[in-house]
Coordinates of N, CA and C in Angstrom, one line a residue:
X1 N 151.9 66.5 -1.0 CA 152.2 65.0 0.4 C 153.6 64.0 -0.9
X2 N 153.9 63.5 0.5 CA 154.9 62.9 0.8 C 155.2 61.7 0.8
X3 N 155.4 61.1 -0.6 CA 155.5 59.1 -0.4 C 157.0 58.9 -0.5
X4 N 156.4 57.9 0.6 CA 157.9 57.4 1.3 C 158.1 55.8 1.0
X5 N 159.2 55.9 0.9 CA 159.3 54.1 0.5 C 159.5 54.2 2.3
X6 N 159.1 52.6 2.7 CA 159.3 52.4 4.2 C 161.1 51.8 4.4
X7 N 161.1 50.8 3.9 CA 162.2 50.1 3.8 C 163.9 50.4 3.5
X8 N 164.4 51.0 4.8 CA 166.3 51.1 3.9 C 165.7 53.6 4.2
X9 N 164.7 53.7 4.1 CA 164.5 54.9 4.2 C 163.7 55.5 5.3
X10 N 162.5 55.2 6.0 CA 162.1 55.9 7.1 C 162.9 55.0 8.1
X11 N 163.2 53.1 8.1 CA 164.0 52.4 8.8 C 164.2 51.9 8.1
X12 N 165.7 51.2 8.9 CA 166.7 50.8 9.0 C 166.5 49.3 9.5
X13 N 166.7 48.2 8.2 CA 166.9 46.8 9.2 C 167.7 45.7 7.9
X14 N 166.7 45.6 6.6 CA 168.1 45.0 5.9 C 169.8 45.7 5.8
X15 N 169.6 46.5 6.0 CA 170.7 46.4 6.1 C 171.8 46.5 7.1
X16 N 171.1 46.3 8.3 CA 171.3 46.4 9.7 C 171.8 44.6 10.2
X17 N 170.7 43.3 9.2 CA 170.9 42.0 8.8 C 172.5 41.8 8.1
X18 N 172.6 42.4 7.3 CA 173.1 42.6 6.4 C 174.5 42.6 6.0
X19 N 174.4 43.9 7.1 CA 176.0 44.3 7.9 C 176.3 45.5 7.0
X20 N 175.6 45.5 5.6 CA 175.9 46.8 4.8 C 175.5 48.3 5.4
X21 N 174.9 48.8 6.4 CA 174.7 49.8 7.3 C 176.0 50.1 7.8
X22 N 176.4 49.3 8.4 CA 177.4 49.0 9.9 C 178.8 49.5 8.5
X23 N 178.6 48.5 7.6 CA 180.7 48.6 6.1 C 180.0 50.0 5.7
X24 N 179.4 51.1 5.5 CA 179.9 51.8 4.9 C 180.4 52.9 5.7
X25 N 180.3 52.8 7.1 CA 181.2 53.3 7.7 C 182.8 53.5 8.2
X26 N 183.2 52.5 7.4 CA 184.6 51.7 7.3 C 185.0 51.6 8.7
X27 N 184.2 50.4 9.4 CA 185.2 50.5 10.6 C 185.0 51.3 11.7
X28 N 184.2 52.3 12.0 CA 183.5 52.7 13.0 C 182.1 52.3 13.5
X29 N 182.0 51.4 12.7 CA 180.6 50.6 13.5 C 180.6 49.5 13.6
X30 N 179.8 48.9 14.5 CA 180.5 47.8 14.3 C 179.3 46.0 14.3
X31 N 179.7 46.1 13.4 CA 179.3 45.0 12.3 C 177.9 44.5 13.0
X32 N 178.8 43.4 13.6 CA 177.7 42.8 14.8 C 176.8 42.6 15.8
X33 N 177.0 43.8 16.0 CA 175.8 44.6 17.1 C 174.8 44.7 15.9
X34 N 175.6 45.6 15.0 CA 174.0 46.0 13.8 C 172.7 44.4 14.0
X35 N 173.9 43.9 13.4 CA 173.6 42.3 12.9 C 172.0 41.9 14.8
X36 N 173.0 42.1 15.1 CA 172.0 41.5 16.7 C 171.0 42.2 17.0
X37 N 171.5 43.5 16.6 CA 169.6 44.7 16.4 C 168.6 44.3 15.1
X38 N 169.5 44.1 15.0 CA 168.4 43.5 13.4 C 167.3 42.5 13.6
X39 N 168.1 41.7 14.1 CA 168.1 40.2 14.5 C 166.6 40.3 15.3
X40 N 166.6 41.1 16.6 CA 166.4 41.3 17.6 C 164.5 42.2 17.1
X41 N 164.9 42.8 16.1 CA 163.7 43.5 15.6 C 162.7 42.2 14.7
X42 N 163.4 41.2 14.1 CA 163.1 40.5 13.4 C 162.3 39.8 14.1
X43 N 162.6 39.6 15.3 CA 161.9 38.6 16.1 C 161.0 39.8 16.5
X44 N 161.2 40.6 17.3 CA 159.4 41.2 17.3 C 158.5 41.4 16.4
X45 N 158.9 41.7 15.2 CA 157.7 41.9 14.5 C 157.0 40.9 13.6
X46 N 157.7 39.0 14.0 CA 157.5 37.8 13.7 C 156.1 37.7 14.7
X47 N 157.3 38.0 15.9 CA 155.2 38.1 17.0 C 154.8 39.0 17.1
X48 N 154.3 40.3 16.5 CA 153.3 40.5 16.7 C 152.4 40.5 15.5
X49 N 153.6 40.2 14.3 CA 152.6 39.6 13.5 C 151.7 38.7 13.5
X50 N 152.1 37.3 14.1 CA 151.5 36.2 14.4 C 150.6 36.3 15.4
X51 N 150.7 37.3 16.7 CA 150.7 36.9 17.2 C 148.9 37.8 18.1
X52 N 148.6 38.9 16.6 CA 148.1 40.1 17.4 C 147.3 40.4 15.4
X53 N 147.5 40.1 15.3 CA 147.4 40.4 13.9 C 147.1 39.3 12.8
X54 N 147.1 38.3 12.8 CA 146.3 37.2 11.6 C 147.3 36.7 11.2
X55 N 148.4 37.4 10.8 CA 149.6 36.7 10.0 C 149.3 35.4 9.7
X56 N 149.1 34.7 10.2 CA 149.8 33.2 9.5 C 148.3 33.1 9.1
X57 N 147.5 33.2 9.2 CA 145.7 32.9 8.7 C 145.9 33.4 7.1
X58 N 146.5 34.7 7.1 CA 146.6 35.7 6.1 C 147.1 35.9 5.1
X59 N 148.7 35.2 5.4 CA 149.8 35.3 4.7 C 149.8 35.1 3.6
X60 N 148.8 34.5 2.7 CA 148.6 34.4 1.6 C 148.0 35.2 0.5
X61 N 147.7 36.1 1.5 CA 146.0 36.8 1.0 C 146.0 38.4 1.0
X62 N 147.3 38.8 0.3 CA 148.1 40.2 0.1 C 147.6 41.1 0.1
X63 N 146.9 42.4 0.5 CA 146.0 43.6 -0.1 C 147.2 44.1 -0.3
X64 N 147.1 45.3 -1.5 CA 147.7 46.6 -1.2 C 146.9 47.5 -0.6
X65 N 146.0 47.5 0.3 CA 145.5 48.4 1.2 C 144.5 48.3 2.3
X66 N 144.3 48.5 3.4 CA 143.5 48.2 4.3 C 142.3 47.8 4.3
X67 N 142.2 48.9 3.8 CA 140.1 48.9 3.2 C 139.9 48.9 2.3
X68 N 140.8 47.7 0.7 CA 140.4 47.1 -0.5 C 139.2 45.9 -0.3
X69 N 139.0 46.1 0.9 CA 137.8 44.7 1.0 C 137.1 45.3 1.7
X70 N 136.3 46.2 1.7 CA 135.6 47.2 2.8 C 133.9 46.9 2.4
X71 N 134.1 46.7 0.9 CA 132.9 46.5 0.4 C 131.9 45.6 1.1
X72 N 133.2 44.1 1.0 CA 132.8 43.5 1.4 C 132.5 43.0 3.4
X73 N 132.7 44.6 4.0 CA 132.6 44.3 5.0 C 130.9 44.2 5.4
X74 N 130.3 43.8 6.1 CA 128.6 43.3 6.7 C 128.7 44.8 7.9
X75 N 130.0 45.5 8.3 CA 129.9 46.3 9.9 C 129.0 45.3 11.0
X76 N 129.5 43.8 11.1 CA 129.1 43.3 12.3 C 130.0 43.1 13.0
X77 N 129.3 42.9 14.6 CA 129.7 43.2 15.7 C 130.4 41.8 15.8
X78 N 131.8 42.6 16.1 CA 133.0 41.2 16.2 C 133.3 41.1 18.2
X79 N 133.2 42.0 18.7 CA 133.8 41.9 20.1 C 133.6 40.4 20.8
X80 N 132.2 39.1 20.1 CA 132.4 38.2 20.4 C 133.0 37.0 19.3
X81 N 133.2 37.2 18.4 CA 133.2 36.4 17.1 C 134.8 35.6 17.3
X82 N 134.9 34.7 17.5 CA 136.0 33.3 17.1 C 136.7 33.6 16.3
X83 N 137.7 34.5 15.9 CA 138.6 34.0 14.3 C 139.1 32.7 14.4
X84 N 139.3 32.2 15.7 CA 140.0 30.7 15.2 C 138.8 29.4 15.2
X85 N 137.9 29.7 14.9 CA 136.8 28.8 14.4 C 136.0 29.2 13.3
X86 N 136.4 30.0 12.7 CA 135.1 30.6 11.6 C 135.8 29.8 9.6
X87 N 136.5 28.9 9.9 CA 136.9 28.2 9.0 C 137.1 28.9 7.9
X88 N 138.1 29.6 8.1 CA 138.6 31.2 7.1 C 139.3 30.7 5.7
X89 N 139.0 30.9 4.8 CA 139.6 31.3 3.8 C 139.5 32.5 2.5
X90 N 140.2 32.7 1.4 CA 140.2 33.5 1.4 C 138.6 33.8 0.3
X91 N 138.3 32.4 -0.3 CA 136.8 32.3 -1.0 C 136.2 33.1 0.4
X92 N 136.2 33.9 0.8 CA 135.5 34.4 1.7 C 135.5 35.4 1.9
X93 N 135.9 36.6 1.2 CA 136.1 37.7 1.4 C 135.8 38.8 2.4
X94 N 134.4 38.2 3.0 CA 133.9 39.1 4.3 C 134.8 38.5 5.4
X95 N 135.0 37.4 5.8 CA 136.0 37.2 6.7 C 137.5 37.5 6.8
X96 N 138.0 37.7 5.3 CA 139.4 38.4 5.2 C 138.9 39.7 5.7
X97 N 137.9 40.3 5.2 CA 137.3 41.9 5.8 C 137.6 41.9 6.9
X98 N 136.1 41.4 7.6 CA 136.8 41.4 9.5 C 138.1 41.4 9.4
X99 N 138.7 40.6 9.4 CA 140.3 40.5 10.0 C 141.4 42.0 9.5
X100 N 140.7 42.7 8.3 CA 141.4 44.0 8.1 C 141.0 44.9 8.7
X101 N 139.4 44.4 9.5 CA 138.7 45.9 10.2 C 139.0 45.8 12.0
X102 N 140.1 44.6 12.0 CA 139.7 44.3 13.3 C 142.1 44.6 13.4
X103 N 142.3 44.3 12.6 CA 143.9 45.3 12.3 C 143.6 46.5 12.1
X104 N 142.6 47.0 11.2 CA 142.5 48.6 11.1 C 142.4 49.2 12.1
X105 N 141.4 48.3 13.2 CA 141.4 48.8 14.4 C 143.0 49.4 15.5
X106 N 143.0 48.0 15.5 CA 144.9 48.5 16.4 C 145.1 48.5 16.0
X107 N 145.6 48.4 14.5 CA 146.9 49.6 14.1 C 146.7 51.6 14.4
X108 N 145.4 51.9 14.3 CA 145.0 53.5 14.9 C 145.2 53.4 16.5
X109 N 144.7 52.3 17.6 CA 145.1 52.5 18.6 C 146.4 52.9 18.9
X110 N 147.3 51.8 18.2 CA 148.7 51.7 18.5 C 148.9 50.9 19.9
X111 N 150.4 50.7 19.6 CA 150.8 49.4 20.9 C 150.3 49.4 21.8
X112 N 150.4 51.1 22.7 CA 149.4 51.0 24.0 C 148.7 49.7 24.3
X113 N 148.2 49.9 23.3 CA 146.4 48.5 23.5 C 147.1 47.4 23.1
X114 N 148.5 46.8 22.9 CA 148.3 45.9 22.2 C 149.3 45.2 23.8
X115 N 150.4 46.2 23.6 CA 151.5 45.0 25.3 C 151.3 45.0 25.7
X116 N 152.1 44.7 26.6 CA 151.8 44.4 28.1 C 153.2 45.5 28.3
X117 N 152.8 46.1 29.9 CA 154.4 47.4 29.9 C 155.4 46.1 29.9
X118 N 155.9 45.2 30.4 CA 156.6 44.9 29.8 C 157.5 45.2 28.8
X119 N 156.6 44.4 28.0 CA 157.3 44.4 25.7 C 157.3 45.5 26.0
X120 N 156.2 46.8 26.6 CA 156.5 48.4 25.7 C 158.1 48.6 26.1
X121 N 158.5 48.0 27.4 CA 160.0 48.7 27.4 C 160.9 48.0 27.3
X122 N 160.7 46.6 26.6 CA 161.8 45.9 25.9 C 161.8 47.0 24.6
X123 N 160.8 46.9 24.0 CA 160.5 47.3 22.6 C 160.8 48.9 22.8
X124 N 160.1 49.6 23.3 CA 161.5 51.1 23.5 C 162.6 51.0 24.1
X125 N 163.1 50.3 24.5 CA 164.6 49.9 24.2 C 165.6 49.8 23.2
X126 N 164.7 48.7 22.5 CA 165.8 48.4 21.4 C 165.5 49.7 20.5
X127 N 164.2 50.1 20.1 CA 164.5 51.3 19.5 C 165.6 53.1 19.7
X128 N 165.4 53.0 21.3 CA 166.6 53.4 21.4 C 168.2 53.1 21.4
X129 N 167.8 51.8 21.5 CA 169.6 51.4 21.3 C 169.3 51.6 19.7
X130 N 168.2 51.3 18.9 CA 168.9 51.2 17.7 C 169.0 52.9 17.0
X131 N 168.0 53.7 17.3 CA 168.6 55.1 17.0 C 170.3 55.2 17.2
X132 N 170.8 55.0 17.9 CA 172.0 55.4 19.4 C 173.1 54.8 18.1
X133 N 172.6 53.4 17.3 CA 173.4 53.0 17.3 C 173.8 53.7 15.8
X134 N 172.3 54.5 14.6 CA 172.4 54.7 13.4 C 172.4 56.3 13.5
X135 N 172.6 56.6 14.3 CA 172.7 58.6 14.7 C 172.2 59.3 15.0
X136 N 170.9 57.7 15.6 CA 169.4 59.1 15.2 C 168.3 58.8 14.4
X137 N 168.8 57.6 13.0 CA 168.8 58.1 11.8 C 166.9 57.6 12.3
X138 N 166.3 56.8 12.7 CA 164.6 56.8 13.7 C 164.0 57.8 14.2
X139 N 164.8 59.0 14.3 CA 163.8 59.6 15.0 C 164.3 61.3 14.7
X140 N 164.9 61.0 13.5 CA 165.1 61.9 12.4 C 163.6 62.1 11.5
X141 N 163.9 60.9 11.3 CA 163.1 60.4 10.1 C 161.7 61.1 10.8
X142 N 161.4 60.8 12.0 CA 160.1 61.0 12.3 C 160.0 62.2 12.8
X143 N 160.4 63.1 13.3 CA 160.8 64.5 13.6 C 160.4 65.0 11.3
X144 N 161.5 64.2 10.7 CA 160.5 65.0 9.3 C 159.2 65.0 9.3
X145 N 158.7 63.3 9.2 CA 157.6 62.9 8.7 C 156.4 64.5 9.9
X146 N 156.8 64.7 10.4 CA 156.0 65.7 11.6 C 155.7 67.0 11.2
X147 N 156.8 66.9 10.2 CA 157.1 68.6 9.7 C 156.1 68.3 8.1
X148 N 155.2 67.3 7.7 CA 154.9 67.3 6.4 C 153.4 67.3 7.0
X149 N 152.3 68.1 6.3 CA 150.9 67.7 6.5 C 150.2 66.1 6.2
X150 N 151.0 65.9 4.8 CA 150.1 64.7 4.6 C 151.6 63.9 4.5
X151 N 151.8 62.4 4.3 CA 153.0 61.4 4.2 C 151.9 60.1 3.9
X152 N 152.1 59.1 2.9 CA 151.5 58.2 3.0 C 153.3 57.0 2.5
X153 N 152.6 55.6 2.4 CA 153.4 55.4 2.5 C 153.7 53.8 1.4
X154 N 154.4 53.7 0.4 CA 154.2 52.7 -0.3 C 155.3 51.7 0.3
X155 N 155.1 50.8 0.7 CA 155.9 49.7 0.5 C 156.1 48.4 -0.2
X156 N 157.1 47.7 -1.1 CA 157.6 46.5 -1.7 C 157.1 45.3 -0.9
X157 N 157.0 45.4 0.5 CA 156.9 44.6 1.4 C 155.1 44.2 1.3
X158 N 154.8 42.9 2.0 CA 153.7 42.5 2.1 C 153.1 43.3 3.6
X159 N 151.4 43.3 3.4 CA 151.7 45.0 3.7 C 151.6 44.6 5.6
X160 N 150.6 43.7 5.7 CA 150.6 43.1 7.4 C 152.0 43.2 8.1
X161 N 153.3 43.0 7.8 CA 154.9 43.2 8.8 C 155.1 44.9 8.3
X162 N 154.6 45.0 7.0 CA 154.6 46.6 7.1 C 154.3 47.4 8.2
X163 N 153.2 47.4 8.7 CA 151.9 48.1 9.1 C 152.4 47.5 10.2
X164 N 152.8 46.7 10.9 CA 153.3 46.0 12.9 C 154.8 46.8 12.6
X165 N 155.4 47.0 11.1 CA 156.8 47.6 11.2 C 156.7 49.2 11.6
X166 N 155.5 49.6 11.1 CA 155.2 51.3 11.4 C 154.9 51.3 12.1
X167 N 154.3 50.1 13.8 CA 154.2 50.5 14.9 C 155.2 50.6 15.9
X168 N 156.0 49.2 15.4 CA 157.6 49.5 16.6 C 158.1 50.7 15.9
X169 N 158.4 50.7 14.7 CA 159.1 52.1 14.4 C 158.7 53.4 14.4
X170 N 157.3 53.3 15.5 CA 156.6 54.9 15.5 C 156.6 55.5 14.2
X171 N 156.2 55.5 13.0 CA 156.0 56.3 12.1 C 154.1 55.6 11.6
X172 N 153.3 55.6 13.0 CA 152.4 54.5 13.2 C 151.2 55.4 12.7
X173 N 150.9 56.4 12.3 CA 149.9 56.9 11.5 C 150.0 57.4 10.4
X174 N 150.8 56.5 9.6 CA 150.3 56.7 8.3 C 149.7 56.0 6.9
X175 N 148.9 56.3 6.6 CA 148.5 55.4 5.3 C 149.2 54.8 4.6
X176 N 149.1 53.4 4.9 CA 150.0 52.3 4.2 C 149.5 52.0 2.7
X177 N 150.4 51.4 1.9 CA 149.8 51.0 0.3 C 150.8 49.5 0.2
X178 N 151.1 48.3 -0.2 CA 151.6 47.3 -0.7 C 151.8 47.3 -1.9
X179 N 152.9 47.6 -2.4 CA 153.3 47.5 -3.9 C 153.3 45.5 -3.8
X180 N 152.9 44.8 -3.3 CA 154.1 43.3 -3.6 C 153.4 42.6 -4.5
X181 N 151.9 43.2 -5.0 CA 151.8 43.1 -6.0 C 151.7 43.4 -8.0
X182 N 151.0 44.5 -7.8 CA 150.7 46.0 -7.8 C 151.9 46.5 -8.7
X183 N 153.0 46.7 -7.7 CA 154.0 47.5 -7.9 C 153.8 49.0 -7.6
X184 N 154.9 49.8 -7.7 CA 155.1 51.2 -7.2 C 154.0 51.9 -8.3
X185 N 153.9 51.8 -9.2 CA 153.5 53.0 -10.4 C 151.8 52.8 -10.2
X186 N 151.3 51.8 -9.8 CA 150.3 51.6 -10.2 C 149.5 52.0 -8.9
X187 N 150.6 51.9 -7.3 CA 149.7 52.7 -5.6 C 150.2 54.4 -6.3
X188 N 151.1 55.1 -6.4 CA 151.4 56.4 -6.9 C 149.8 57.2 -7.9
X189 N 149.4 55.7 -8.9 CA 148.3 56.5 -9.5 C 147.1 56.4 -8.7
X190 N 146.7 54.7 -7.7 CA 145.8 55.2 -6.5 C 146.1 56.6 -5.8
X191 N 147.6 57.1 -5.5 CA 147.6 57.6 -4.9 C 147.1 59.3 -5.2
X192 N 147.6 59.4 -6.7 CA 147.4 60.9 -7.2 C 145.7 61.4 -7.2
X193 N 144.9 59.7 -7.2 CA 143.2 59.6 -7.1 C 142.9 60.0 -6.1
X194 N 143.7 59.3 -4.9 CA 143.1 60.0 -3.6 C 143.5 61.5 -2.9
X195 N 144.1 61.8 -4.0 CA 144.8 63.4 -3.5 C 144.4 64.3 -4.3
X196 N 143.7 64.7 -4.9 CA 143.7 65.3 -6.5 C 144.4 66.7 -6.0
X197 N 145.0 67.2 -6.9 CA 145.1 68.7 -7.1 C 146.5 68.7 -5.9
X198 N 147.2 68.4 -5.8 CA 148.0 68.6 -4.9 C 149.6 68.5 -5.8
X199 N 150.9 69.1 -4.8 CA 151.6 68.6 -5.5 C 152.3 67.2 -4.4
X200 N 153.3 66.5 -5.5 CA 153.3 65.1 -4.8 C 155.6 65.4 -4.7
X201 N 156.0 64.6 -4.1 CA 157.1 64.1 -3.8 C 156.9 63.2 -3.3
X202 N 158.7 62.0 -4.0 CA 159.1 60.6 -3.4 C 159.9 60.0 -3.3
X203 N 159.6 59.8 -2.6 CA 161.0 60.0 -2.0 C 161.2 58.1 -1.0
X204 N 162.9 57.6 -1.2 CA 163.0 56.4 -1.9 C 164.5 55.8 -1.8
X205 N 164.7 54.3 -1.0 CA 166.0 54.5 -1.8 C 166.1 52.9 -3.4
X206 N 164.9 53.1 -3.8 CA 165.2 52.2 -4.9 C 165.1 52.8 -6.1
X207 N 164.9 51.5 -7.5 CA 165.1 52.0 -8.2 C 163.6 51.8 -9.1
X208 N 162.8 50.8 -8.4 CA 161.6 51.0 -8.8 C 160.6 52.4 -8.2
X209 N 161.0 52.8 -6.7 CA 160.4 54.2 -6.3 C 160.9 55.8 -7.9
X210 N 161.5 54.9 -8.0 CA 162.2 56.3 -8.9 C 161.9 56.1 -10.1
X211 N 161.8 54.9 -10.8 CA 160.9 54.8 -12.1 C 159.5 55.2 -12.4
X212 N 159.0 55.2 -11.1 CA 157.3 55.5 -10.7 C 157.3 57.4 -11.0
X213 N 158.3 57.5 -10.0 CA 157.9 58.7 -10.1 C 158.4 59.7 -10.9
X214 N 159.5 59.1 -12.0 CA 159.2 59.7 -13.2 C 158.6 59.6 -14.3
X215 N 157.2 58.3 -14.0 CA 157.2 58.5 -15.1 C 155.7 59.4 -14.4
X216 N 155.6 59.8 -13.2 CA 154.6 60.5 -13.1 C 154.4 61.8 -13.1
X217 N 155.8 61.7 -13.3 CA 156.9 63.6 -13.4 C 156.8 64.1 -12.2
X218 N 157.0 63.4 -11.0 CA 157.2 63.8 -9.7 C 158.2 64.5 -9.2
X219 N 158.8 65.1 -8.5 CA 160.1 64.9 -7.8 C 160.6 64.0 -7.2
X220 N 162.0 63.0 -7.1 CA 162.1 62.2 -5.8 C 163.8 61.8 -5.7
X221 N 163.8 61.9 -4.3 CA 164.7 62.7 -3.5 C 164.9 60.7 -3.0
X222 N 166.7 60.2 -3.1 CA 166.6 59.1 -3.4 C 167.7 59.4 -1.5
X223 N 167.1 58.3 -0.8 CA 168.0 57.9 -0.2 C 169.3 57.5 0.4
X224 N 170.3 57.2 0.8 CA 171.3 57.3 0.7 C 171.9 56.6 2.1
X225 N 173.1 56.1 2.3 CA 174.0 56.4 3.3 C 174.8 57.9 3.2
X226 N 175.6 57.7 1.7 CA 175.7 58.9 1.2 C 174.7 59.3 0.0
X227 N 174.8 60.6 -0.3 CA 174.5 61.7 0.3 C 173.4 62.6 1.3
X228 N 172.2 61.7 0.4 CA 171.0 61.9 1.5 C 170.5 61.6 2.4
X229 N 170.7 61.1 3.4 CA 170.4 60.8 4.5 C 169.7 61.1 5.7
X230 N 169.0 60.5 6.3 CA 168.6 60.7 7.8 C 169.8 61.0 9.1
X231 N 169.7 61.7 9.9 CA 169.1 62.7 9.7 C 169.8 64.0 8.8
X232 N 170.5 63.9 8.3 CA 171.0 64.8 7.3 C 170.0 65.0 6.4
X233 N 168.8 64.5 6.4 CA 167.9 65.3 5.3 C 167.1 66.2 5.8
X234 N 166.4 67.6 5.1 CA 166.2 68.6 5.4 C 165.0 68.6 4.3
X235 N 163.9 70.2 5.3 CA 163.4 70.4 4.4 C 163.2 71.1 3.4
X236 N 164.3 71.5 3.4 CA 164.9 72.6 2.4 C 165.4 71.6 1.3
X237 N 166.6 70.6 1.9 CA 166.8 70.7 0.6 C 165.8 69.6 -0.1
X238 N 164.8 69.1 0.6 CA 163.9 68.8 -0.4 C 163.0 69.6 -0.9
X239 N 162.8 70.9 -0.4 CA 162.1 72.3 -0.8 C 163.2 72.4 -2.6
X240 N 164.7 72.3 -2.4 CA 165.2 72.6 -4.3 C 164.7 71.5 -5.2
X241 N 164.1 70.1 -4.6 CA 163.6 69.1 -5.1 C 162.3 69.3 -5.9
X242 N 161.3 70.3 -4.8 CA 160.3 70.7 -5.2 C 160.6 71.7 -7.0
X243 N 161.3 72.9 -6.1 CA 162.0 74.2 -6.8 C 162.3 73.4 -9.0
X244 N 162.0 72.4 -9.1 CA 163.2 71.8 -10.0 C 162.4 71.3 -11.0
X245 N 161.3 70.6 -10.1 CA 160.1 69.8 -10.7 C 159.0 71.1 -10.9
X246 N 158.4 71.7 -10.0 CA 157.0 72.2 -10.4 C 157.2 74.4 -10.6

């Protein structure tokens, strides 16, 4: 099981917005272009979150995983349910569970069932522009994911924007955990319980997932602009980490 950090590992956003991605290339990348690309992604993410994923309503009620409230869901048919008039607040966990069920369905169905053709083209063009600017970072990360049996994503961001990022950056068939309140070590422990008797490898760019992997005694591959980055990271490289730990 490969456990991935998302931001600045599978996708690039913060480093585009603050210019650090381009600056690492010592003048060969247009810093301003990267910032403009990042701002366009931010706009897409916010539009999807608020327009289709109830984010304005549930922003303050982050959960570590989409099925965290499944025991409160009574299975009611939601096809005619009016989410704008149900007086939602966090004290009613069933209403939050309803929203999570709809979000989970949209996440599973993909953006083709959410966006119109014009938006799909805008989004596709932005993806291609970003992939070109980052020397195929996005598509290389996606190809790497497709070569593995089980991938799980643990993000320090809140859950709903992270799911939307997965959709927009075309990595939308992953199980996603948000460590926002509980920390990455807790998420790693849950994942170990979920997948018993297998080997694990954590991949990320931050200290928290590194420390959590060390605590769990799992190999950790650090993603950085140097030395390990997409598209340079290969299954063979990761295999070396496995051989050392296992």
